[in-house]
PDB file of C-alpha atoms and ligand atoms in Angstrom:
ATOM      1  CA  UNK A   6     -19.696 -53.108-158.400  1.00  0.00           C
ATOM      2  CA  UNK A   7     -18.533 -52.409-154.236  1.00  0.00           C
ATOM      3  CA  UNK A   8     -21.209 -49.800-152.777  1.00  0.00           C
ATOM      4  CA  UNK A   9     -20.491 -47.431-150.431  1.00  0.00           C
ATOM      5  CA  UNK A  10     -23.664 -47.324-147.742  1.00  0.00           C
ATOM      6  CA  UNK A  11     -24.338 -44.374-145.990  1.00  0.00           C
ATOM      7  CA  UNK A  12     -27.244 -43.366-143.757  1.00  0.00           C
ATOM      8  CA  UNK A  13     -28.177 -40.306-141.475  1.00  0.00           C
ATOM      9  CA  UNK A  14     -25.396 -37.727-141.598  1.00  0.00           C
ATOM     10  CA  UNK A  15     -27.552 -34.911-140.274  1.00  0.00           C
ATOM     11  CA  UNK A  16     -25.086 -32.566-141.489  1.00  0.00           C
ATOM     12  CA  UNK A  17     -21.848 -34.224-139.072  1.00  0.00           C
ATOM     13  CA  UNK A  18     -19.069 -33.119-141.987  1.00  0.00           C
ATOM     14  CA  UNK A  19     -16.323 -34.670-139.413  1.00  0.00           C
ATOM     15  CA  UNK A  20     -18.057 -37.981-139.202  1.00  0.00           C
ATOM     16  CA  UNK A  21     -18.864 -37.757-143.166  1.00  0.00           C
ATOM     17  CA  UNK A  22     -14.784 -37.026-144.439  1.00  0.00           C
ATOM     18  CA  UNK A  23     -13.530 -39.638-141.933  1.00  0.00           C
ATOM     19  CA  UNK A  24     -16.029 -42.214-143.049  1.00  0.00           C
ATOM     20  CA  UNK A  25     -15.020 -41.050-146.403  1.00  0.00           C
ATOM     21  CA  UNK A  26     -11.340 -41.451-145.605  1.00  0.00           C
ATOM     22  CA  UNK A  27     -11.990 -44.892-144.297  1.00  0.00           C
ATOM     23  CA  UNK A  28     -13.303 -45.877-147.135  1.00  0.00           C
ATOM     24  CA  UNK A  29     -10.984 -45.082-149.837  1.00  0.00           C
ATOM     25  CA  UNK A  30     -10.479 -47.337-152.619  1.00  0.00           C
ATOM     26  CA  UNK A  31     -13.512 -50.027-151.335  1.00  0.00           C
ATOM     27  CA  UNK A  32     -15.741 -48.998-153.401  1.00  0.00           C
ATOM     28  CA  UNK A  33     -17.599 -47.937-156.312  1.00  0.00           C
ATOM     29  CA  UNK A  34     -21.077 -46.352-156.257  1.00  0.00           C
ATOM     30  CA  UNK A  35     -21.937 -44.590-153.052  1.00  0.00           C
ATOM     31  CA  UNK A  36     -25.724 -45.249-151.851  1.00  0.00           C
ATOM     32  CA  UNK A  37     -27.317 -42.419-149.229  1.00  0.00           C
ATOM     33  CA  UNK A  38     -30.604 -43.934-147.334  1.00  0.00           C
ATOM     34  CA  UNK A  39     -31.283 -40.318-146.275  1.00  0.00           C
ATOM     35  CA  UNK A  40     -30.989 -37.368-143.644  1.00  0.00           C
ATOM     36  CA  UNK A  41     -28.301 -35.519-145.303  1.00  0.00           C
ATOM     37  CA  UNK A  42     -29.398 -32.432-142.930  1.00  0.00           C
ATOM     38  CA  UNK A  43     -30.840 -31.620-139.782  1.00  0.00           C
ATOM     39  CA  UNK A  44     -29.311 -31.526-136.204  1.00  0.00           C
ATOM     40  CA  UNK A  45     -25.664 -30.922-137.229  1.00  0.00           C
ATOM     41  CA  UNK A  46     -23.717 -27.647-137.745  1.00  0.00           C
ATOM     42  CA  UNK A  47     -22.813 -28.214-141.605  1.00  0.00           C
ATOM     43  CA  UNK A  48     -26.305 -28.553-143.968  1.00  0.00           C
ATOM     44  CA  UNK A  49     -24.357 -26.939-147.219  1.00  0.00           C
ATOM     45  CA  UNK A  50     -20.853 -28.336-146.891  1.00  0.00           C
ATOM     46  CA  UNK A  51     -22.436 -32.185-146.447  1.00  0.00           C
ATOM     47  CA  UNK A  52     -24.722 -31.368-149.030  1.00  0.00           C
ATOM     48  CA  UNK A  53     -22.469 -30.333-151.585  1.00  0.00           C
ATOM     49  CA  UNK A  54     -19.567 -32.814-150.805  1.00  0.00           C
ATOM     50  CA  UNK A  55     -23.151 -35.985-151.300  1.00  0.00           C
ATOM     51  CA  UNK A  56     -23.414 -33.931-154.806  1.00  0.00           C
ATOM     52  CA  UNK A  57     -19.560 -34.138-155.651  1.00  0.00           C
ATOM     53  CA  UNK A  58     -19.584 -38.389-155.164  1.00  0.00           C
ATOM     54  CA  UNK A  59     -22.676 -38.191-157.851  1.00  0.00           C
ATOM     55  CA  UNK A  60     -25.029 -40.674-155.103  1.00  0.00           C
ATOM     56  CA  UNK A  61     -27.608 -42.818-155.349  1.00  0.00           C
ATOM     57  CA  UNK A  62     -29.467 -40.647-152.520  1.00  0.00           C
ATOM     58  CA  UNK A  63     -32.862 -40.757-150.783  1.00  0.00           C
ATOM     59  CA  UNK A  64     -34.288 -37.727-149.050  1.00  0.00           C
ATOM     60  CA  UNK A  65     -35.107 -38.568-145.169  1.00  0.00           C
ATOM     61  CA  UNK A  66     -37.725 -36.934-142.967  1.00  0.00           C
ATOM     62  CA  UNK A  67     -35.414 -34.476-141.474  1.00  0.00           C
ATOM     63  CA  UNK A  68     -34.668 -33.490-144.776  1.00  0.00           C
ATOM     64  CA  UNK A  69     -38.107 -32.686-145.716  1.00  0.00           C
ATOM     65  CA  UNK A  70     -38.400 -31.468-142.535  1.00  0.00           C
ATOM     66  CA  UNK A  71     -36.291 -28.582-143.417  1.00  0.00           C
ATOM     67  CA  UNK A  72     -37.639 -27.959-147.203  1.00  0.00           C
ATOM     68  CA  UNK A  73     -41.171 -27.678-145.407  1.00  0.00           C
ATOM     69  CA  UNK A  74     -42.362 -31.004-146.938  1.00  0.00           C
ATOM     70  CA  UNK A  75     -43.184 -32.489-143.530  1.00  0.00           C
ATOM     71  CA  UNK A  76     -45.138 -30.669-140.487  1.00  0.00           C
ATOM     72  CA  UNK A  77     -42.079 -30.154-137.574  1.00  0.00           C
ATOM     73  CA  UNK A  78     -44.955 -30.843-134.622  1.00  0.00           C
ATOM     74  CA  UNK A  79     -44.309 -34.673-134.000  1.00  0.00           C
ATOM     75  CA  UNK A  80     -41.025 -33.591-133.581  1.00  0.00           C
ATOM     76  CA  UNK A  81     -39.606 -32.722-130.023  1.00  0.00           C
ATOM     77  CA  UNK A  82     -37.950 -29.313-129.014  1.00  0.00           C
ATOM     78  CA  UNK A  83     -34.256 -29.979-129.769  1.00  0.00           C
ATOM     79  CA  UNK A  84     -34.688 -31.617-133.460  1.00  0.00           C
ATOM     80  CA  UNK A  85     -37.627 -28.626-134.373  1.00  0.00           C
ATOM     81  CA  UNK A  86     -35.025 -25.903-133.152  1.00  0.00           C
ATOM     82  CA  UNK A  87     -32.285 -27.732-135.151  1.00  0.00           C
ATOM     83  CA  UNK A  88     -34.780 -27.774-138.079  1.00  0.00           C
ATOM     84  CA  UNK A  89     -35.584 -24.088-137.428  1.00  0.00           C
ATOM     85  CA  UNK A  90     -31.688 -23.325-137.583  1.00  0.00           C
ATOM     86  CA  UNK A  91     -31.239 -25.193-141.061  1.00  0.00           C
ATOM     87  CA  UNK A  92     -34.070 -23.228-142.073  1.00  0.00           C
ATOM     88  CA  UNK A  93     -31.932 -20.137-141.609  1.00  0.00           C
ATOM     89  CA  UNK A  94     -28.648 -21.214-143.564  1.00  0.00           C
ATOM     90  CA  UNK A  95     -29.439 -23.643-145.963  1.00  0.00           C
ATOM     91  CA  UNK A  96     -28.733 -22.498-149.528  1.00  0.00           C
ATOM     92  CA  UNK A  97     -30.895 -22.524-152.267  1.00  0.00           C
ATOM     93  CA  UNK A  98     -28.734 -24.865-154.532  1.00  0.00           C
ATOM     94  CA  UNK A  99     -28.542 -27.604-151.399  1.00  0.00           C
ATOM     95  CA  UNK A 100     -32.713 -27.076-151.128  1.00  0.00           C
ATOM     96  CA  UNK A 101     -32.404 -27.672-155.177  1.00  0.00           C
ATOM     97  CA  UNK A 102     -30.692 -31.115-154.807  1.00  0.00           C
ATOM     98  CA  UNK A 103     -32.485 -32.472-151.462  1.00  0.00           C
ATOM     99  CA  UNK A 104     -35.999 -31.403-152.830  1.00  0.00           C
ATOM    100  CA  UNK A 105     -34.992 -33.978-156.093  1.00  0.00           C
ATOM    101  CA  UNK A 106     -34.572 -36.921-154.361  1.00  0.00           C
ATOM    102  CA  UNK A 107     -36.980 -39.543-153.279  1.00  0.00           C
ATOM    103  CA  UNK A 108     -37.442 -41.257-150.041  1.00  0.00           C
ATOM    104  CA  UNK A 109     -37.388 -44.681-151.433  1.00  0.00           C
ATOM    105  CA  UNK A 110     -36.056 -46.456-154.921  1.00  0.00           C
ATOM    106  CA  UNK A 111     -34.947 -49.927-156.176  1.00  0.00           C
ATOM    107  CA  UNK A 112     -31.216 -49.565-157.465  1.00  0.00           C
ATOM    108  CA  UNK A 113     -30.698 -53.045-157.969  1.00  0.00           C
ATOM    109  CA  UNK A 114     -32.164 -55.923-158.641  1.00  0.00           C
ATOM    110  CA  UNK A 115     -31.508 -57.578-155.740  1.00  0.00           C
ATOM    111  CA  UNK A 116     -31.655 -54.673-153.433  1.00  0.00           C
ATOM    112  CA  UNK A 117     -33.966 -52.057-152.546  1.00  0.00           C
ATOM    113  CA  UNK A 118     -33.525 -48.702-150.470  1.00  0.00           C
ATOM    114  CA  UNK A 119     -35.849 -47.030-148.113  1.00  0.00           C
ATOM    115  CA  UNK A 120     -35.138 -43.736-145.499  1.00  0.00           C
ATOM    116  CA  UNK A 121     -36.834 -45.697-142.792  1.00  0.00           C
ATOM    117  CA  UNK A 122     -38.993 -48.433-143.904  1.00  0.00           C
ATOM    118  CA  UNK A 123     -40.542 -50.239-147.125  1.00  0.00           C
ATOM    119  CA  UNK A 124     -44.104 -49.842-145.816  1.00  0.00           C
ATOM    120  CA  UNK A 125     -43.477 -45.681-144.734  1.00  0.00           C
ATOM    121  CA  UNK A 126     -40.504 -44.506-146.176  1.00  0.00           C
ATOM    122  CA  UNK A 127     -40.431 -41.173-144.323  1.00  0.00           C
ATOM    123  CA  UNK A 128     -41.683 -42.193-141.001  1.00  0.00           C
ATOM    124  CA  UNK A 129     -41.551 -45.727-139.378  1.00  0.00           C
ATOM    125  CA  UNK A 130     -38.649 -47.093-136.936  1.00  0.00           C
ATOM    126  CA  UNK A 131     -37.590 -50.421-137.516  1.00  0.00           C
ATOM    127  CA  UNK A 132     -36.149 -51.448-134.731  1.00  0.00           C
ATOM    128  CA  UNK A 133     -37.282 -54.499-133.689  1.00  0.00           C
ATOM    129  CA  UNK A 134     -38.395 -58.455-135.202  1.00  0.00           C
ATOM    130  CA  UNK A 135     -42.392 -57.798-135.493  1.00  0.00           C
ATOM    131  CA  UNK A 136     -41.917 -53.953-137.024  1.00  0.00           C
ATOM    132  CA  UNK A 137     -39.677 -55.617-139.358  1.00  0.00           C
ATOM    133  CA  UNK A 138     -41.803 -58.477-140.247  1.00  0.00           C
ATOM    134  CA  UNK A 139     -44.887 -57.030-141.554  1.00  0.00           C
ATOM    135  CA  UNK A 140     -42.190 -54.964-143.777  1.00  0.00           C
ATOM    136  CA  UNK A 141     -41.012 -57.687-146.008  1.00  0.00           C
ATOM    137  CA  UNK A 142     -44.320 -57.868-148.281  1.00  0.00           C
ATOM    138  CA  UNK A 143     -43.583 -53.862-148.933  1.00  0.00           C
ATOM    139  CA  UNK A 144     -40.483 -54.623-151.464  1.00  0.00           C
ATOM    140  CA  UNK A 145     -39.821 -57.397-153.740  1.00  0.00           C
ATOM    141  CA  UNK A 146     -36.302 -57.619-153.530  1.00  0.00           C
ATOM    142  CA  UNK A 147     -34.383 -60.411-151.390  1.00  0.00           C
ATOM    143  CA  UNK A 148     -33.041 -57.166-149.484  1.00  0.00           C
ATOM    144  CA  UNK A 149     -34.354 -54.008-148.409  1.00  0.00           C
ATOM    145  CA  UNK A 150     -31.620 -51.494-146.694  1.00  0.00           C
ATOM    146  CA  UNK A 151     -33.174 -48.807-144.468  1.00  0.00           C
ATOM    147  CA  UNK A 152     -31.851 -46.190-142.270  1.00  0.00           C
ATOM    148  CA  UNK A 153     -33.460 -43.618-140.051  1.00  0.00           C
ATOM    149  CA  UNK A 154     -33.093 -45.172-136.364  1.00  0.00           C
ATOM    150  CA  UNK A 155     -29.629 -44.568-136.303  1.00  0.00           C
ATOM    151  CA  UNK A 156     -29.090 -48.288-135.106  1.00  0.00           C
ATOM    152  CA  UNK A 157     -26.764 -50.510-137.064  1.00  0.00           C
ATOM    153  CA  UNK A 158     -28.637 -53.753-137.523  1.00  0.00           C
ATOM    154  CA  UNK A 159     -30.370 -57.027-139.457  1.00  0.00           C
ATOM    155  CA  UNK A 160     -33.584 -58.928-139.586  1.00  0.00           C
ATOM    156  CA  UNK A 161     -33.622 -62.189-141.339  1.00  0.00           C
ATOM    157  CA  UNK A 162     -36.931 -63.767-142.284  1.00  0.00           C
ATOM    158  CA  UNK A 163     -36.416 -67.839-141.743  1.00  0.00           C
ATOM    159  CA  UNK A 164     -37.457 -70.840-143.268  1.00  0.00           C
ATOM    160  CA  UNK A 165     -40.661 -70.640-140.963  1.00  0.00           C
ATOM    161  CA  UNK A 166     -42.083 -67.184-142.129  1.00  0.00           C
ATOM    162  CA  UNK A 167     -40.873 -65.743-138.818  1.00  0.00           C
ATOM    163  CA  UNK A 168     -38.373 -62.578-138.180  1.00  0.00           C
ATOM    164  CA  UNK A 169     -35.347 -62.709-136.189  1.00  0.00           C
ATOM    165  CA  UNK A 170     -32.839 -59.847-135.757  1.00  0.00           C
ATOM    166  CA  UNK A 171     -29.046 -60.863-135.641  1.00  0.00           C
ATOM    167  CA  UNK A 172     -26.602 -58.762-134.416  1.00  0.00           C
ATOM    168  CA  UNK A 173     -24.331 -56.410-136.643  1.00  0.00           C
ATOM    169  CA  UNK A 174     -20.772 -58.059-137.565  1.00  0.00           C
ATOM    170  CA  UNK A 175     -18.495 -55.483-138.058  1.00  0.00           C
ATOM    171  CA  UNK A 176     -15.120 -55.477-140.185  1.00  0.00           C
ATOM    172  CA  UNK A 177     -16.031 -58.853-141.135  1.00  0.00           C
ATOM    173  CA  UNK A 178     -17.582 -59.580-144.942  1.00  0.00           C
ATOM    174  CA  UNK A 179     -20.745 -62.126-144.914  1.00  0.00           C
ATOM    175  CA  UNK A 180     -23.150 -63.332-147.934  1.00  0.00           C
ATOM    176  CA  UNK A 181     -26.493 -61.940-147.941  1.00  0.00           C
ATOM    177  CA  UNK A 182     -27.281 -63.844-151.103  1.00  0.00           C
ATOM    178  CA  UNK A 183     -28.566 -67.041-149.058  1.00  0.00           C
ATOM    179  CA  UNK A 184     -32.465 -67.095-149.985  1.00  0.00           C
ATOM    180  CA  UNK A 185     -32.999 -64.988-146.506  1.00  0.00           C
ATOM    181  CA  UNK A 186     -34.573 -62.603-147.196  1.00  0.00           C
ATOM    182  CA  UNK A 187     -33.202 -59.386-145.283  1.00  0.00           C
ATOM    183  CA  UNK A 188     -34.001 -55.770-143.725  1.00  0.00           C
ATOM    184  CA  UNK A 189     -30.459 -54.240-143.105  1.00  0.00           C
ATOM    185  CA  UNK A 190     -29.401 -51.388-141.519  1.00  0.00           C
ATOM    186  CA  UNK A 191     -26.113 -49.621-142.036  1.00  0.00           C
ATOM    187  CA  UNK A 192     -26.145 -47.266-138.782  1.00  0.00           C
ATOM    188  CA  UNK A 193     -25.722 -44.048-138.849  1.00  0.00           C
ATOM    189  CA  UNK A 194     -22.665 -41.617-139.611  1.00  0.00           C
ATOM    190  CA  UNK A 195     -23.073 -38.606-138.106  1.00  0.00           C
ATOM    191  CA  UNK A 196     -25.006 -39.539-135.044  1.00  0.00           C
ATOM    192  CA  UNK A 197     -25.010 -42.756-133.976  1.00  0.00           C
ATOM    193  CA  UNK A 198     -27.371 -44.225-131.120  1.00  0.00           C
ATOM    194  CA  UNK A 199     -26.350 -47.693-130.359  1.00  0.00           C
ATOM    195  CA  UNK A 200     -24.203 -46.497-127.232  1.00  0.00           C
ATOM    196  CA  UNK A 201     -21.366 -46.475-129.535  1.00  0.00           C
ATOM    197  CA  UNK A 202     -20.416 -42.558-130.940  1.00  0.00           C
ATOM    198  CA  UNK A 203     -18.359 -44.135-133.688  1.00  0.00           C
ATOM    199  CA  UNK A 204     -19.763 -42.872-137.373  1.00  0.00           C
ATOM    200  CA  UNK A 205     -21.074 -46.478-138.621  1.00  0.00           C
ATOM    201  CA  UNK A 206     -21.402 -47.301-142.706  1.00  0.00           C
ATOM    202  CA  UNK A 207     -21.544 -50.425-144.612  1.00  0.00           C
ATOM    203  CA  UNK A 208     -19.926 -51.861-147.730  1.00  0.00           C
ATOM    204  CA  UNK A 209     -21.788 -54.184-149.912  1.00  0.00           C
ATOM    205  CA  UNK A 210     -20.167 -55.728-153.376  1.00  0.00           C
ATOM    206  CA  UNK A 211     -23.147 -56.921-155.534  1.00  0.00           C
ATOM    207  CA  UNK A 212     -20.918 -59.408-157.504  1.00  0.00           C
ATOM    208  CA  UNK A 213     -20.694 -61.518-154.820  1.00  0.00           C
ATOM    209  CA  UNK A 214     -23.379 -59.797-152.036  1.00  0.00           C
ATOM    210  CA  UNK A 215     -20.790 -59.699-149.315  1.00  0.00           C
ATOM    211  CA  UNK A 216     -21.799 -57.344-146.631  1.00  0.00           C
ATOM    212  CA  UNK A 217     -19.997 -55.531-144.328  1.00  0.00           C
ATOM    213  CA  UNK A 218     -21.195 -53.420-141.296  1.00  0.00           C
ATOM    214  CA  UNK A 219     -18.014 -50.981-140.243  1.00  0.00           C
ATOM    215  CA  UNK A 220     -17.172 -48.183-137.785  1.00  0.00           C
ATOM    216  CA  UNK A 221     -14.809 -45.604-137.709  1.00  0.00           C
ATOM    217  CA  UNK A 222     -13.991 -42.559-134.804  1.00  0.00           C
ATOM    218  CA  UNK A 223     -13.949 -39.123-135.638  1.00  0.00           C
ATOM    219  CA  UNK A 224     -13.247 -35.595-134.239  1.00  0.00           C
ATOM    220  CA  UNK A 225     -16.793 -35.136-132.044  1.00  0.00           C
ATOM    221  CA  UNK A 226     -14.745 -32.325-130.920  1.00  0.00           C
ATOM    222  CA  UNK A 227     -15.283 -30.524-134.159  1.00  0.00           C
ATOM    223  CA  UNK A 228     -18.568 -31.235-134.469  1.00  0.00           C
ATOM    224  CA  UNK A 229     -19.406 -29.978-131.113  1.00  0.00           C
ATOM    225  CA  UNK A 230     -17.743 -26.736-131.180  1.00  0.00           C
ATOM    226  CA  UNK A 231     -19.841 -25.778-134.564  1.00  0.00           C
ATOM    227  CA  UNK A 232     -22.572 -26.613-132.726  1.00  0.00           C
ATOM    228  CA  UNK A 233     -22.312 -24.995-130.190  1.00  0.00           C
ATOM    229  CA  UNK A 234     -20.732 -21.877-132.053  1.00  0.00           C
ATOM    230  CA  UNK A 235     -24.291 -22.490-133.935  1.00  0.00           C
ATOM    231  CA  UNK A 236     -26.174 -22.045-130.688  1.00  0.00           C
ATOM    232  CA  UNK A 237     -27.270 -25.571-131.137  1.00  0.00           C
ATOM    233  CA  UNK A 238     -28.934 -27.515-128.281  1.00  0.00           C
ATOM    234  CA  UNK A 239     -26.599 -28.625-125.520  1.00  0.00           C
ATOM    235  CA  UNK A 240     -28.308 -32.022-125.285  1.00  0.00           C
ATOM    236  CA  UNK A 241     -27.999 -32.747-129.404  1.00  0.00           C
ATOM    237  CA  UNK A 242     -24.292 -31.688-128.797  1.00  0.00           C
ATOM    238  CA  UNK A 243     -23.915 -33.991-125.786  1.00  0.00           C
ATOM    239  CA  UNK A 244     -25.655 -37.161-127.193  1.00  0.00           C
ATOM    240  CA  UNK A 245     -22.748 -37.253-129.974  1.00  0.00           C
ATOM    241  CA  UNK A 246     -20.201 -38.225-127.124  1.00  0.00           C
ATOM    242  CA  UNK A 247     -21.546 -40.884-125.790  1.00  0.00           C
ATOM    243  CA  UNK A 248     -24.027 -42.360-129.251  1.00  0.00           C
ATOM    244  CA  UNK A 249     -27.370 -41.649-127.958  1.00  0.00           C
TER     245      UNK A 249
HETATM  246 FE1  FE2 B   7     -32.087 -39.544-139.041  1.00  0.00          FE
END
């Protein structure tokens, strides 16, 4: 079975069909780590085109944000207006289908999935070696895939109990079935922030656990204008230029 891993469209429906597009034909299942909604201009059309693949999907903390399952005061002015303007036009039947999903789950044996980490599925960054290292006695699996920083990467626990992070290889397939034991990252599709505004996915066939980190452009453009059409922030629409 060839999964499809996506993370953190934020309702980007331009970055979602071209990752989409890429994609064709590699794969499967599709897996969702979370944050379907929230900063982007297109909450109902993301929403139902998740529902129309028939995911594995996780809810994320924007999207509970925006169903009212999480207090908006941690977050800062430009993500609580965008919350405040999903509010406003999301659709009872997308609120329906976010509210049922979970923010964490095992879907394999080998693999499990968390929005951002094993140890707080809603709320902690991992984004660097020691974060990630007092994650791996929070799952049981040789992998854990988590999204919510919006940076593609990969720790590896080594033969000495300690946690490095290796950088992404992209377009390129590698085993993860090596007894390393692994917090992955796919990146983010619809807003990266790795200094690279490319959407960013990952493929992953369990037969033989070869990985694959990829990135694909899209029309910002489109994006942008919604957004701004939306009366969106002008820094959330900048940031998607330039992956910040
Ligand atoms: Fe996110």
């Amino acid at each position: 079975m060839r999964i499809l891993i996506l993370s953190d469209i934020h309702a980007n429906l331009a970055a979602f069909e071209a990752v989409m597009k890429d994609a064709q034909g590699k794969w499967d299942q599709l897996w969702f780590l979370g944050d379907l909604i929230g900063y982007g201009p297109d909450p109902n059309e993301c929403t139902a085109l998740m529902q129309s693949y028939d995911p594995i999907a996780l809810s994320g903390n924007h999207d509970w944000a925006i169903l009212g399952k999480l207090e908006i005061d941690s977050f800062n002015d430009y993500a609580k207006n965008a919350v405040l303007w999903a509010r406003g036009v999301i659709t009872k039947e997308s609120t329906v289908y976010l509210d049922s999903l979970p923010p964490a789950s095992v879907p394999h044996e080998k693999v499990s999935i968390a929005h951002a980490s094993p140890r707080q599925p809603i709320w902690e960054y991992v984004l660097d070696p020691g974060t990630a290292d007092a994650n791996f006695e929070y799952f049981d699996t040789p992998i854990c895939l988590v999204g919510h920083t919006h940076v593609p990467a990969v720790f590896e626990k080594t033969v000495n109990n300690r946690t490095n992070s290796a950088y992404p290889i992209y377009d390129e397939p590698w085993h993860i079935d090596d007894g390393v034991r692994r917090i992955i990252n796919p990146g983010s599709v619809g807003q990266p922030r790795d200094s690279d505004p490319r959407a960013s996915y990952a493929l992953l066939d369990l037969e033989t656990m070869m990985w694959q980190h990829c990135r694909v452009p899209y029309d910002i453009e489109r994006t942008q204008k919604k957004m701004r059409e939306a009366g969106l922030s002008d820094r959330l629409i900048a940031r998607l230029s330039f992956g910040w």
